[in-house]
Coordinates of C-alpha atoms in Angstrom, one line a residue:
M1 CA -1.5 -2.3 24.2
T2 CA 2.1 -1.7 23.1
N3 CA 2.4 0.6 20.1
A4 CA 5.3 1.5 17.9
H5 CA 6.4 4.3 20.1
D6 CA 6.7 2.0 23.1
A7 CA 8.7 -0.4 21.1
G8 CA 11.0 2.3 19.8
A9 CA 11.7 3.5 23.3
R10 CA 13.6 0.2 23.9
P11 CA 15.7 -0.4 20.8
G12 CA 18.3 -2.6 22.5
R13 CA 15.9 -5.2 23.8
A14 CA 15.0 -6.8 20.5
L15 CA 18.7 -7.1 19.6
L16 CA 19.1 -9.5 22.4
L17 CA 17.4 -12.0 20.1
L18 CA 20.5 -12.1 17.8
P19 CA 22.5 -14.4 20.2
V20 CA 19.4 -16.7 20.4
Q21 CA 19.3 -16.7 16.6
A22 CA 23.0 -17.7 16.4
V23 CA 22.4 -20.6 18.8
L24 CA 19.4 -21.8 16.9
V25 CA 21.2 -21.7 13.5
A26 CA 24.2 -23.5 15.0
A27 CA 21.9 -26.2 16.5
L28 CA 20.2 -26.6 13.1
G29 CA 23.6 -27.0 11.5
L30 CA 24.6 -29.7 14.0
L31 CA 21.4 -31.6 13.2
V32 CA 22.0 -31.2 9.4
T33 CA 25.5 -32.6 9.7
G34 CA 24.7 -35.2 12.3
P35 CA 21.5 -37.3 12.9
L36 CA 19.5 -35.9 10.0
A37 CA 22.3 -36.1 7.4
H38 CA 21.1 -39.5 6.0
H39 CA 17.4 -38.7 6.0
W40 CA 15.4 -37.3 3.2
P41 CA 15.5 -34.5 1.9
L42 CA 19.1 -34.0 3.1
S43 CA 20.1 -37.4 1.7
A44 CA 19.1 -36.2 -1.8
E45 CA 21.2 -33.0 -1.7
D46 CA 24.2 -34.6 -3.4
D47 CA 22.1 -35.6 -6.3
V48 CA 20.9 -32.0 -6.7
N49 CA 24.4 -30.7 -6.8
R50 CA 25.6 -33.3 -9.3
A51 CA 22.6 -32.6 -11.6
L52 CA 23.3 -28.9 -11.6
A53 CA 27.0 -29.5 -12.2
D54 CA 26.3 -31.8 -15.1
G55 CA 23.9 -29.3 -16.7
R56 CA 26.2 -26.3 -16.7
A57 CA 26.1 -24.1 -19.8
P58 CA 28.4 -21.1 -20.8
S59 CA 25.6 -18.5 -20.6
A60 CA 24.3 -19.7 -17.2
T61 CA 27.9 -19.8 -15.9
S62 CA 28.5 -16.2 -17.0
L63 CA 25.3 -15.1 -15.3
T64 CA 26.0 -16.9 -12.0
D65 CA 29.6 -15.5 -12.1
W66 CA 28.0 -12.0 -12.0
L67 CA 25.6 -13.0 -9.3
S68 CA 28.5 -14.3 -7.2
L69 CA 30.1 -10.8 -7.6
V70 CA 26.9 -9.1 -6.5
A71 CA 27.0 -11.1 -3.2
D72 CA 30.8 -11.0 -2.7
T73 CA 32.0 -9.8 0.6
Q74 CA 33.8 -6.7 -0.8
T75 CA 30.7 -5.8 -2.9
V76 CA 28.3 -6.2 0.0
I77 CA 30.5 -4.0 2.3
G78 CA 31.0 -1.4 -0.4
L79 CA 27.3 -1.2 -1.3
T80 CA 26.3 -1.1 2.4
L81 CA 28.7 1.8 3.0
L82 CA 27.4 3.7 0.0
C83 CA 23.8 3.2 0.9
V84 CA 24.4 4.2 4.6
L85 CA 26.2 7.4 3.4
G86 CA 23.4 8.1 1.0
L87 CA 20.8 7.8 3.8
L88 CA 22.9 10.1 6.1
L89 CA 23.5 12.7 3.4
V90 CA 19.9 13.1 2.3
P91 CA 19.4 16.9 2.1
R92 CA 17.5 18.3 5.1
A93 CA 16.4 14.8 6.3
P94 CA 19.2 12.4 7.3
R95 CA 17.7 9.0 8.0
W96 CA 19.8 7.9 11.0
W97 CA 17.6 5.1 12.1
E98 CA 17.2 3.6 8.6
A99 CA 21.0 3.9 8.0
G100 CA 21.5 2.1 11.3
F101 CA 19.0 -0.6 10.3
L102 CA 20.8 -1.4 7.1
A103 CA 24.3 -1.3 8.6
V104 CA 23.4 -3.4 11.7
S105 CA 21.5 -5.9 9.6
V106 CA 24.4 -6.6 7.3
A107 CA 26.9 -6.7 10.2
A108 CA 24.7 -8.8 12.5
Q109 CA 24.0 -11.4 9.8
S110 CA 27.8 -11.7 9.2
A111 CA 28.4 -12.1 12.9
V112 CA 25.9 -14.9 13.2
F113 CA 27.4 -16.6 10.1
L114 CA 30.9 -16.5 11.6
L115 CA 29.8 -17.7 15.0
V116 CA 28.0 -20.7 13.4
T117 CA 31.0 -21.7 11.3
L118 CA 33.0 -22.0 14.5
V119 CA 30.6 -24.7 15.7
V120 CA 29.4 -26.4 12.5
N121 CA 32.0 -27.9 10.1
R122 CA 30.5 -29.0 6.8
D123 CA 32.4 -29.8 3.7
R124 CA 31.4 -28.2 0.4
P125 CA 29.6 -30.4 -2.2
D126 CA 31.8 -33.0 -4.0
V127 CA 31.5 -31.4 -7.4
P128 CA 33.7 -29.0 -9.4
H129 CA 33.7 -25.6 -7.7
L130 CA 33.6 -22.5 -9.9
D131 CA 34.6 -20.1 -7.2
G132 CA 37.4 -20.0 -4.7
A133 CA 36.3 -20.8 -1.2
P134 CA 37.7 -19.7 2.2
P135 CA 38.5 -22.4 4.7
T136 CA 35.1 -22.0 6.4
S137 CA 32.1 -24.3 6.8
S138 CA 29.7 -24.6 3.9
F139 CA 26.9 -24.2 6.4
P140 CA 25.2 -21.7 6.2
S141 CA 25.9 -19.8 2.9
G142 CA 27.5 -16.4 3.8
H143 CA 26.9 -15.0 0.3
V144 CA 23.2 -15.8 0.5
G145 CA 22.8 -14.4 4.0
A146 CA 24.7 -11.2 3.2
S147 CA 22.6 -10.6 0.0
A148 CA 19.4 -11.3 2.0
A149 CA 20.4 -8.7 4.6
L150 CA 21.6 -6.1 2.2
Y151 CA 19.1 -6.3 -0.7
G152 CA 16.2 -7.4 1.6
G153 CA 17.0 -4.4 3.8
L154 CA 16.9 -2.1 0.8
A155 CA 13.6 -3.6 -0.2
V156 CA 12.2 -2.8 3.3
L157 CA 13.4 0.8 3.0
A158 CA 12.0 1.1 -0.6
A159 CA 8.6 -0.2 0.6
R160 CA 8.6 2.6 3.3
H161 CA 9.2 5.4 0.9
L162 CA 8.1 4.5 -2.6
R163 CA 4.5 4.4 -3.8
G164 CA 2.5 3.0 -6.7
V165 CA 4.0 0.9 -9.5
W166 CA 7.5 1.9 -8.7
R167 CA 7.2 0.6 -5.2
N168 CA 6.1 -2.9 -6.4
L169 CA 8.8 -3.0 -9.2
V170 CA 11.7 -1.9 -7.0
V171 CA 10.8 -4.1 -4.0
G172 CA 10.2 -7.1 -6.3
L173 CA 13.5 -6.7 -8.0
L174 CA 15.4 -6.3 -4.8
L175 CA 13.8 -9.4 -3.3
L176 CA 14.7 -11.4 -6.3
V177 CA 18.4 -10.8 -5.8
P178 CA 18.9 -13.1 -2.8
L179 CA 16.9 -15.9 -4.5
A180 CA 19.1 -15.5 -7.6
V181 CA 22.2 -15.6 -5.5
A182 CA 21.0 -18.7 -3.8
F183 CA 20.6 -20.5 -7.1
S184 CA 24.0 -19.3 -8.3
R185 CA 25.7 -20.7 -5.2
L186 CA 24.1 -24.1 -5.9
Y187 CA 24.9 -24.0 -9.6
R188 CA 28.5 -23.1 -9.0
G189 CA 28.9 -26.1 -6.6
M190 CA 29.7 -23.9 -3.6
H191 CA 26.8 -25.0 -1.3
H192 CA 24.3 -27.7 -0.5
P193 CA 20.6 -26.8 -0.9
S194 CA 20.2 -26.7 2.9
D195 CA 23.1 -24.3 3.2
V196 CA 21.4 -21.7 1.0
V197 CA 18.0 -22.2 2.6
V198 CA 19.4 -21.5 6.0
G199 CA 21.4 -18.6 4.6
L200 CA 18.2 -17.0 3.4
L201 CA 16.6 -17.7 6.8
N202 CA 19.6 -16.2 8.6
G203 CA 19.4 -13.0 6.6
A204 CA 15.6 -12.7 6.8
C205 CA 15.5 -13.3 10.6
T206 CA 18.2 -10.7 11.1
L207 CA 16.1 -8.2 9.2
L208 CA 13.1 -9.0 11.4
V209 CA 15.1 -8.6 14.6
V210 CA 17.0 -5.4 13.7
G211 CA 13.9 -3.9 12.0
A212 CA 11.9 -4.5 15.2
A213 CA 14.6 -2.9 17.2
L214 CA 15.4 0.2 15.1
L215 CA 12.7 1.0 12.5
P216 CA 10.0 1.9 15.0
D217 CA 12.3 4.6 16.3
A218 CA 12.4 6.0 12.8
R219 CA 8.7 6.8 13.1
K220 CA 9.3 8.2 16.6
G221 CA 12.1 10.3 15.4
E222 CA 10.0 12.0 12.8
A223 CA 9.4 15.5 14.2
E224 CA 6.0 15.9 15.9
P225 CA 4.8 19.3 16.8
E226 CA 5.4 20.4 20.3
P227 CA 2.4 20.2 22.7
A228 CA 0.2 23.1 21.9
A229 CA -1.2 25.4 24.5
P230 CA -4.6 24.5 25.6
G231 CA -7.1 25.6 23.0
T232 CA -10.7 25.6 22.2
R233 CA -10.7 23.9 18.8
R234 CA -13.2 21.0 18.5
A235 CA -12.8 17.8 16.5
V236 CA -15.2 14.9 16.0
V237 CA -13.6 11.6 15.3
V238 CA -15.6 9.0 13.4
R239 CA -14.0 5.6 14.2
H240 CA -14.6 2.3 12.5
P241 CA -14.3 0.1 15.6
H242 CA -12.8 -2.9 13.9
A243 CA -10.4 -1.1 11.5
C244 CA -9.1 1.4 14.1
D245 CA -7.8 -0.5 17.2
D246 CA -7.5 1.0 20.6
G247 CA -3.7 1.6 20.3
T248 CA -4.2 3.6 17.1
A249 CA -7.1 5.5 18.7
A250 CA -5.0 6.5 21.6
R251 CA -2.3 7.9 19.3
V252 CA -4.9 9.8 17.3
R253 CA -6.1 11.4 20.5
T254 CA -2.5 12.5 21.3
V255 CA -1.8 13.9 17.9
L256 CA -5.1 15.9 17.9
R257 CA -4.3 17.4 21.4
R258 CA -0.8 18.4 20.2
H259 CA -2.4 20.3 17.4
G260 CA -4.7 22.2 19.7
Y261 CA -7.9 20.1 19.5
A262 CA -8.5 20.0 23.2
E263 CA -12.2 19.1 22.8
Q264 CA -12.7 15.8 21.0
R265 CA -15.9 13.8 20.4
W266 CA -15.5 10.2 19.4
T267 CA -18.3 8.2 17.8
D268 CA -18.2 4.7 16.3
T269 CA -19.6 3.7 13.0
T270 CA -22.3 1.0 12.7
P271 CA -23.5 -1.1 9.8
E272 CA -26.7 1.0 9.8
D273 CA -24.9 4.3 10.1
P274 CA -21.4 4.3 8.6
S275 CA -21.0 8.0 9.5
G276 CA -21.4 7.3 13.2
G277 CA -24.1 9.9 13.7
L278 CA -21.9 12.6 12.4
A279 CA -24.6 15.1 11.2
P280 CA -25.4 16.7 14.6
H281 CA -21.8 17.5 15.2
L282 CA -21.6 19.5 12.0
T283 CA -24.5 21.7 12.9
G284 CA -24.0 22.0 16.6
A285 CA -27.3 20.3 17.5
D286 CA -27.3 18.1 20.6
A287 CA -26.2 14.6 19.9
D288 CA -28.4 11.7 20.9
P289 CA -27.5 11.0 24.5
A290 CA -28.2 7.3 24.0
G291 CA -25.9 7.2 20.9
P292 CA -22.3 6.0 20.8
A293 CA -20.7 9.4 21.0
E294 CA -18.6 10.1 24.0
P295 CA -17.7 13.8 24.3
V296 CA -14.2 14.3 25.8
G297 CA -12.9 17.7 27.0
P298 CA -10.2 19.0 29.3
A299 CA -12.6 19.0 32.2
G300 CA -14.6 15.9 31.4
P301 CA -17.8 15.3 29.4
V302 CA -19.2 18.2 27.5
E303 CA -22.1 18.7 25.2
P304 CA -21.4 20.1 21.7
V305 CA -23.1 23.5 21.5
E306 CA -21.2 24.7 18.5
P307 CA -20.2 23.1 15.2
V308 CA -16.8 21.3 15.2
D309 CA -13.7 22.7 13.5
L310 CA -12.4 19.4 12.2
V311 CA -13.8 15.9 11.2
V312 CA -11.5 13.0 11.4
A313 CA -12.4 9.7 9.6
C314 CA -10.6 6.7 11.1
G315 CA -11.4 3.8 8.8
G316 CA -11.4 2.7 5.2
D317 CA -12.9 4.2 2.1
G318 CA -16.4 3.4 3.2
T319 CA -16.0 5.4 6.4
V320 CA -14.4 8.3 4.6
R321 CA -17.1 8.3 2.0
A322 CA -19.9 8.4 4.6
C323 CA -18.1 11.3 6.3
A324 CA -17.4 13.2 3.1
D325 CA -21.0 12.9 2.0
L326 CA -22.0 15.0 5.1
V327 CA -19.0 17.2 5.3
A328 CA -19.0 18.3 1.6
G329 CA -20.2 21.8 1.2
T330 CA -20.0 22.7 4.9
G331 CA -16.5 24.2 4.7
I332 CA -15.4 22.0 7.6
P333 CA -12.0 20.3 6.9
L334 CA -11.8 16.5 6.8
A335 CA -8.7 14.6 8.0
I336 CA -8.2 11.0 6.8
V337 CA -6.7 8.3 9.1
P338 CA -6.4 5.3 6.7
C339 CA -7.2 2.2 8.7
G340 CA -9.2 0.1 6.1
T341 CA -8.5 -2.6 3.5
G342 CA -8.0 -0.4 0.5
N343 CA -7.6 3.2 1.6
L344 CA -7.7 4.3 -2.1
L345 CA -8.5 8.0 -1.4
A346 CA -5.6 8.3 1.0
R347 CA -3.2 6.6 -1.4
N348 CA -4.3 8.7 -4.3
L349 CA -3.8 11.9 -2.2
G350 CA -0.3 10.8 -1.3
L351 CA -0.9 10.3 2.4
P352 CA 1.4 8.0 4.3
V353 CA 0.0 4.5 4.7
E354 CA 0.7 4.4 8.4
P355 CA -2.5 5.8 10.0
V356 CA -1.2 8.1 12.7
A357 CA 1.6 9.4 10.4
A358 CA -1.1 10.3 7.8
L359 CA -2.9 12.4 10.4
R360 CA 0.2 14.0 11.8
E361 CA 1.4 15.1 8.3
A362 CA -2.1 16.2 7.2
L363 CA -2.6 18.4 10.3
S364 CA 0.8 19.9 9.6
G365 CA -0.2 20.9 6.1
R366 CA -3.4 22.7 4.9
A367 CA -6.9 22.1 3.9
V368 CA -7.3 21.8 0.1
G369 CA -10.6 21.9 -1.8
L370 CA -11.2 18.7 -3.7
D371 CA -14.0 17.4 -6.0
V372 CA -16.6 14.9 -5.0
G373 CA -19.1 13.0 -7.2
R374 CA -22.8 13.1 -6.4
I375 CA -24.7 10.0 -7.5
R376 CA -28.2 8.8 -7.7
G377 CA -30.1 5.9 -9.2
D378 CA -33.1 3.6 -9.0
G379 CA -33.4 2.4 -5.4
L380 CA -30.6 4.8 -4.2
A381 CA -30.9 8.0 -2.2
P382 CA -28.7 10.7 -3.6
T383 CA -25.2 10.5 -2.0
R384 CA -21.7 11.5 -2.6
F385 CA -18.5 9.5 -3.4
A386 CA -14.8 10.5 -3.2
V387 CA -13.1 7.6 -5.0
M388 CA -15.0 5.6 -7.6
A389 CA -18.5 4.3 -8.4
G390 CA -19.0 1.3 -10.6
A391 CA -21.2 -1.5 -12.0
G392 CA -20.7 -4.9 -13.4
F393 CA -17.5 -6.9 -12.8
D394 CA -15.9 -4.7 -10.2
A395 CA -19.2 -4.4 -8.1
A396 CA -19.6 -8.2 -8.2
M397 CA -16.0 -8.6 -7.1
V398 CA -16.6 -6.2 -4.1
R399 CA -19.9 -7.9 -3.3
D400 CA -18.5 -11.5 -3.2
A401 CA -15.2 -10.8 -1.5
S402 CA -15.1 -12.9 1.7
P403 CA -15.1 -10.8 4.9
R404 CA -12.9 -13.3 6.6
L405 CA -10.3 -13.2 3.7
K406 CA -10.4 -9.4 3.7
E407 CA -9.6 -9.4 7.4
R408 CA -6.7 -11.8 6.8
L409 CA -5.4 -10.9 3.4
G410 CA -6.4 -7.2 3.0
W411 CA -7.1 -6.1 -0.6
A412 CA -5.7 -9.3 -2.0
A413 CA -9.1 -10.9 -1.1
Y414 CA -10.6 -8.9 -3.9
V415 CA -8.2 -10.6 -6.4
L416 CA -9.5 -14.0 -5.4
S417 CA -13.1 -12.7 -5.7
A418 CA -12.3 -11.3 -9.1
A419 CA -11.1 -14.6 -10.4
R420 CA -14.6 -16.0 -9.9
H421 CA -16.2 -13.4 -12.2
L422 CA -13.8 -13.4 -15.1
R423 CA -16.3 -15.4 -17.2
D424 CA -19.4 -13.3 -16.2
P425 CA -21.4 -12.2 -19.3
R426 CA -21.0 -8.8 -20.7
M427 CA -23.7 -6.2 -20.0
R428 CA -25.5 -3.9 -22.4
L429 CA -25.6 -0.2 -21.4
S430 CA -25.9 3.3 -22.7
I431 CA -23.7 6.2 -21.5
G432 CA -24.7 9.8 -21.7
L433 CA -22.1 12.5 -21.2
D434 CA -23.1 16.1 -20.2
G435 CA -26.6 15.7 -21.7
G436 CA -25.4 14.4 -25.1
A437 CA -26.9 11.6 -27.1
P438 CA -26.5 8.3 -25.4
L439 CA -23.7 6.0 -26.6
E440 CA -24.7 2.3 -26.8
R441 CA -22.0 -0.1 -25.6
R442 CA -21.3 -3.6 -24.3
A443 CA -18.8 -4.0 -21.4
R444 CA -17.9 -6.2 -18.5
M445 CA -17.7 -3.2 -16.1
V446 CA -18.0 0.6 -16.0
V447 CA -16.3 2.8 -13.4
I448 CA -16.8 6.5 -12.8
G449 CA -13.8 7.9 -11.0
N450 CA -12.9 11.0 -9.0
V451 CA -9.4 9.6 -8.6
G452 CA -7.6 7.1 -10.8
S453 CA -5.3 4.6 -9.0
L454 CA -6.2 1.2 -7.5
Q455 CA -4.1 -0.8 -5.0
G456 CA -0.5 -1.0 -5.8
G457 CA -0.7 2.2 -7.8
L458 CA -2.4 0.5 -10.8
P459 CA -3.8 3.5 -12.8
L460 CA -7.3 2.4 -13.8
L461 CA -8.1 6.0 -14.8
P462 CA -4.8 7.6 -15.6
E463 CA -6.3 11.1 -16.2
A464 CA -8.5 11.3 -13.1
R465 CA -7.6 14.1 -10.7
P466 CA -9.6 15.0 -7.5
D467 CA -9.4 18.7 -8.4
S468 CA -10.0 18.6 -12.2
G469 CA -13.7 19.7 -12.1
R470 CA -14.8 16.6 -14.0
L471 CA -15.3 12.9 -13.6
E472 CA -13.5 10.2 -15.7
V473 CA -15.2 7.0 -16.9
V474 CA -13.7 3.8 -18.1
L475 CA -15.5 0.9 -19.8
L476 CA -13.7 -2.5 -19.6
D477 CA -14.6 -4.9 -22.3
P478 CA -11.8 -7.5 -22.9
R479 CA -12.4 -10.3 -25.3
G480 CA -10.9 -13.6 -24.2
V481 CA -7.5 -14.2 -22.6
T482 CA -5.7 -11.9 -25.1
G483 CA -8.1 -9.0 -24.3
W484 CA -7.5 -9.4 -20.5
L485 CA -3.8 -9.5 -21.1
A486 CA -3.9 -6.5 -23.3
A487 CA -5.9 -4.5 -20.7
A488 CA -3.6 -5.6 -17.9
G489 CA -0.5 -4.8 -19.9
Y490 CA -1.7 -1.4 -20.8
L491 CA -2.7 -0.4 -17.2
A492 CA 0.6 -1.8 -15.8
S493 CA 2.5 0.4 -18.3
R494 CA 0.7 3.6 -17.3
A495 CA 2.2 5.7 -14.5
P496 CA -0.1 8.3 -12.7
G497 CA 0.5 11.7 -14.2
R498 CA 2.7 10.5 -17.0
S499 CA 0.3 11.1 -19.9
R500 CA -2.8 13.2 -20.3
A501 CA -5.2 13.5 -23.2
S502 CA -5.3 17.3 -23.1
G503 CA -9.0 17.6 -22.9
T504 CA -9.8 14.6 -25.1
R505 CA -13.2 13.3 -24.1
E506 CA -13.2 9.9 -25.7
R507 CA -10.5 7.4 -26.5
T508 CA -9.8 3.7 -26.6
A509 CA -6.8 1.7 -25.5
A510 CA -5.5 -1.9 -25.3
H511 CA -7.0 -2.8 -28.7
G512 CA -10.5 -1.7 -27.7
A513 CA -10.5 -3.5 -24.3
L514 CA -10.6 -0.1 -22.6
E515 CA -12.6 3.0 -23.5
Y516 CA -12.3 6.3 -21.7
F517 CA -14.5 9.3 -21.4
G518 CA -14.6 12.5 -19.3
A519 CA -17.5 14.6 -18.3
T520 CA -19.1 16.7 -15.5
R521 CA -22.3 14.6 -15.6
V522 CA -22.5 10.9 -16.5
D523 CA -25.8 9.0 -17.1
L524 CA -25.7 5.2 -17.2
R525 CA -28.5 3.0 -18.2
F526 CA -28.3 -0.9 -18.1
A527 CA -30.4 -3.3 -20.1
R528 CA -30.7 -5.5 -17.0
P529 CA -30.1 -4.9 -13.3
Q530 CA -26.4 -4.9 -12.5
P531 CA -24.5 -5.1 -9.2
R532 CA -23.3 -1.6 -8.2
E533 CA -20.7 -0.3 -5.7
L534 CA -19.7 3.0 -4.3
D535 CA -16.2 3.5 -2.8
G536 CA -16.0 -0.1 -2.0
D537 CA -19.5 -0.4 -0.5
V538 CA -22.0 -2.7 -2.2
L539 CA -25.2 -1.1 -3.5
P540 CA -28.4 -2.8 -4.5
A541 CA -28.5 -4.0 -8.1
G542 CA -30.2 -1.6 -10.5
T543 CA -30.5 -0.3 -14.0
R544 CA -29.6 3.4 -13.6
L545 CA -26.7 5.5 -12.3
T546 CA -26.3 9.2 -12.7
A547 CA -23.1 11.0 -11.4
E548 CA -22.3 14.7 -11.3
V549 CA -19.2 16.4 -10.1
E550 CA -19.2 18.9 -7.3
P551 CA -16.0 20.9 -7.9
G552 CA -14.0 21.7 -4.8
A553 CA -16.9 20.8 -2.4
L554 CA -14.8 18.9 0.1
R555 CA -12.0 20.4 2.1
V556 CA -9.4 17.8 2.9
C557 CA -6.3 18.2 5.1
L558 CA -3.2 17.4 3.0
P559 CA 0.5 17.4 4.0
A560 CA 2.5 20.5 3.4
P561 CA 3.4 20.9 -0.4
T562 CA 7.1 20.7 0.4
R563 CA 6.8 17.3 2.1
I564 CA 4.6 15.0 0.1
G565 CA 2.8 14.8 -3.2
A566 CA -0.5 13.6 -4.4
Q567 CA -0.4 11.6 -7.6
G568 CA 3.2 12.6 -8.0
R569 CA 2.6 16.3 -7.2
T570 CA 2.5 18.4 -4.1
G571 CA -0.7 19.4 -2.4
G572 CA -0.4 22.9 -3.8
E573 CA 0.3 21.6 -7.2
V574 CA -2.9 19.5 -7.1
V575 CA -5.0 22.6 -6.7
E576 CA -3.2 24.6 -9.4
H577 CA -3.2 21.7 -11.9
G578 CA -6.9 21.2 -11.2
H579 CA -7.7 24.8 -12.1
R580 CA -5.8 24.4 -15.4
D581 CA -7.7 21.2 -16.1
A582 CA -11.1 22.9 -15.4
R583 CA -10.2 25.8 -17.7
T584 CA -9.1 23.4 -20.4
A585 CA -12.3 21.4 -20.1
A586 CA -14.4 24.6 -20.3
R587 CA -12.7 25.6 -23.5

């Protein structure tokens, strides 16, 4: 199986697709100006241009004038040079491959555009033009293609480096620019609709080709540790067989060897045992010879006679939770290779989203003590969680998400499932905090969190920290459409780490749609059995949940403090901030 490193070793090969792209765009242009010109929808393009010209207004004209400037040749060249220089002058870490990706994308798009205009000759729309036009073909739109290459390229780079709400905001705004430029070129009478559509395709295809050629090498170019001398450190890797493919597994093996883990035992998870039979490897007991574990050492199969030095969880939050449940309290560090649908723990800890990069950076850092929650309830054996436990709306959403859609759409499948439960009835519950008198409430869902952010960085529990020595609780109880909008608006406006309640144990937000609590022990009682979930895994419905925090019980390998942050802070800052939180809560 070809992996990113293999692709990165041959950066020139993908660029050979650019001449093919130029030929295809030119052929499409000849069709548009020839046999297809009088067929719908091309036959209706003149009507679109006339309608836009007849509906021009001063405010829209001023806006499109600015958009034309944003995509002007001089502007695109100047911004590209500035961005390339910025990438090359980043202190301590010049991004050569990313600078090359941006520069080559803009230049290649322009080259394809110029070559096509030599073959295709299309007049501009027969309406008043608001911009001056060089004597080139109207097909395809050079302004639109250039903006797609530049601003789309910046969006790709932003998606690689930003996290949370800022990532979604910046990427979304950058991707809107080419679309806005496309509209402005139509409005100002400079292009036919098909010209701007093909301009967008030209820019997007260029990004795909150049990205495939150069960006994989950016990952390869990240410094990996030199091969370590043969060592005796032992690691057990718990692998979800569907989430972690063979190519990723091979790269994980290589990274572990380079960090001195010469003896590796690999074991696959099963629906019956999501920890993959991890327990014997932690105590040094003989593993079941009929089980899935395959010991691998420098001289062939070996039997584990001593406990391992590292546990690696290759999978989603369910796999990580099952491993953390057994590893917590043993002192053995856990390394996370995020291969699942949500990977909320990895995201909250600031680990890279690329699985092998996450392992490489974590092993280059240090093991940090983090909290876990211990939960029990009717029909549940006591177990631990590292992310969140919940009941009501969120548990029903997790329960009813289609496995097929999760495989195809990722976490977006949960959004579709959630839409089915927006009208579910509210539940009656009582909540007890640290042994205090129960509080009677009605809500649509309750979530107990060790960390706070959902996918996309949405801070469901803005004050949750995995090292605070306490758990955070949120009740969601929106009333009608306005309640849902108020709750969504409040959460979208929160940034992780931006505001804290300084030890406040109870507070409401979003006009009462959200209510927050903090405690070291949380007792929930429901009037009727409710669906329940634990780190994305469905639990049987029940009427009780009790969660207690185990401070610092789980040692997790995190990147070096100088390289990456968790919830906006470095690994070292997580620990120190957590100690301060614990002292504040104690007072």
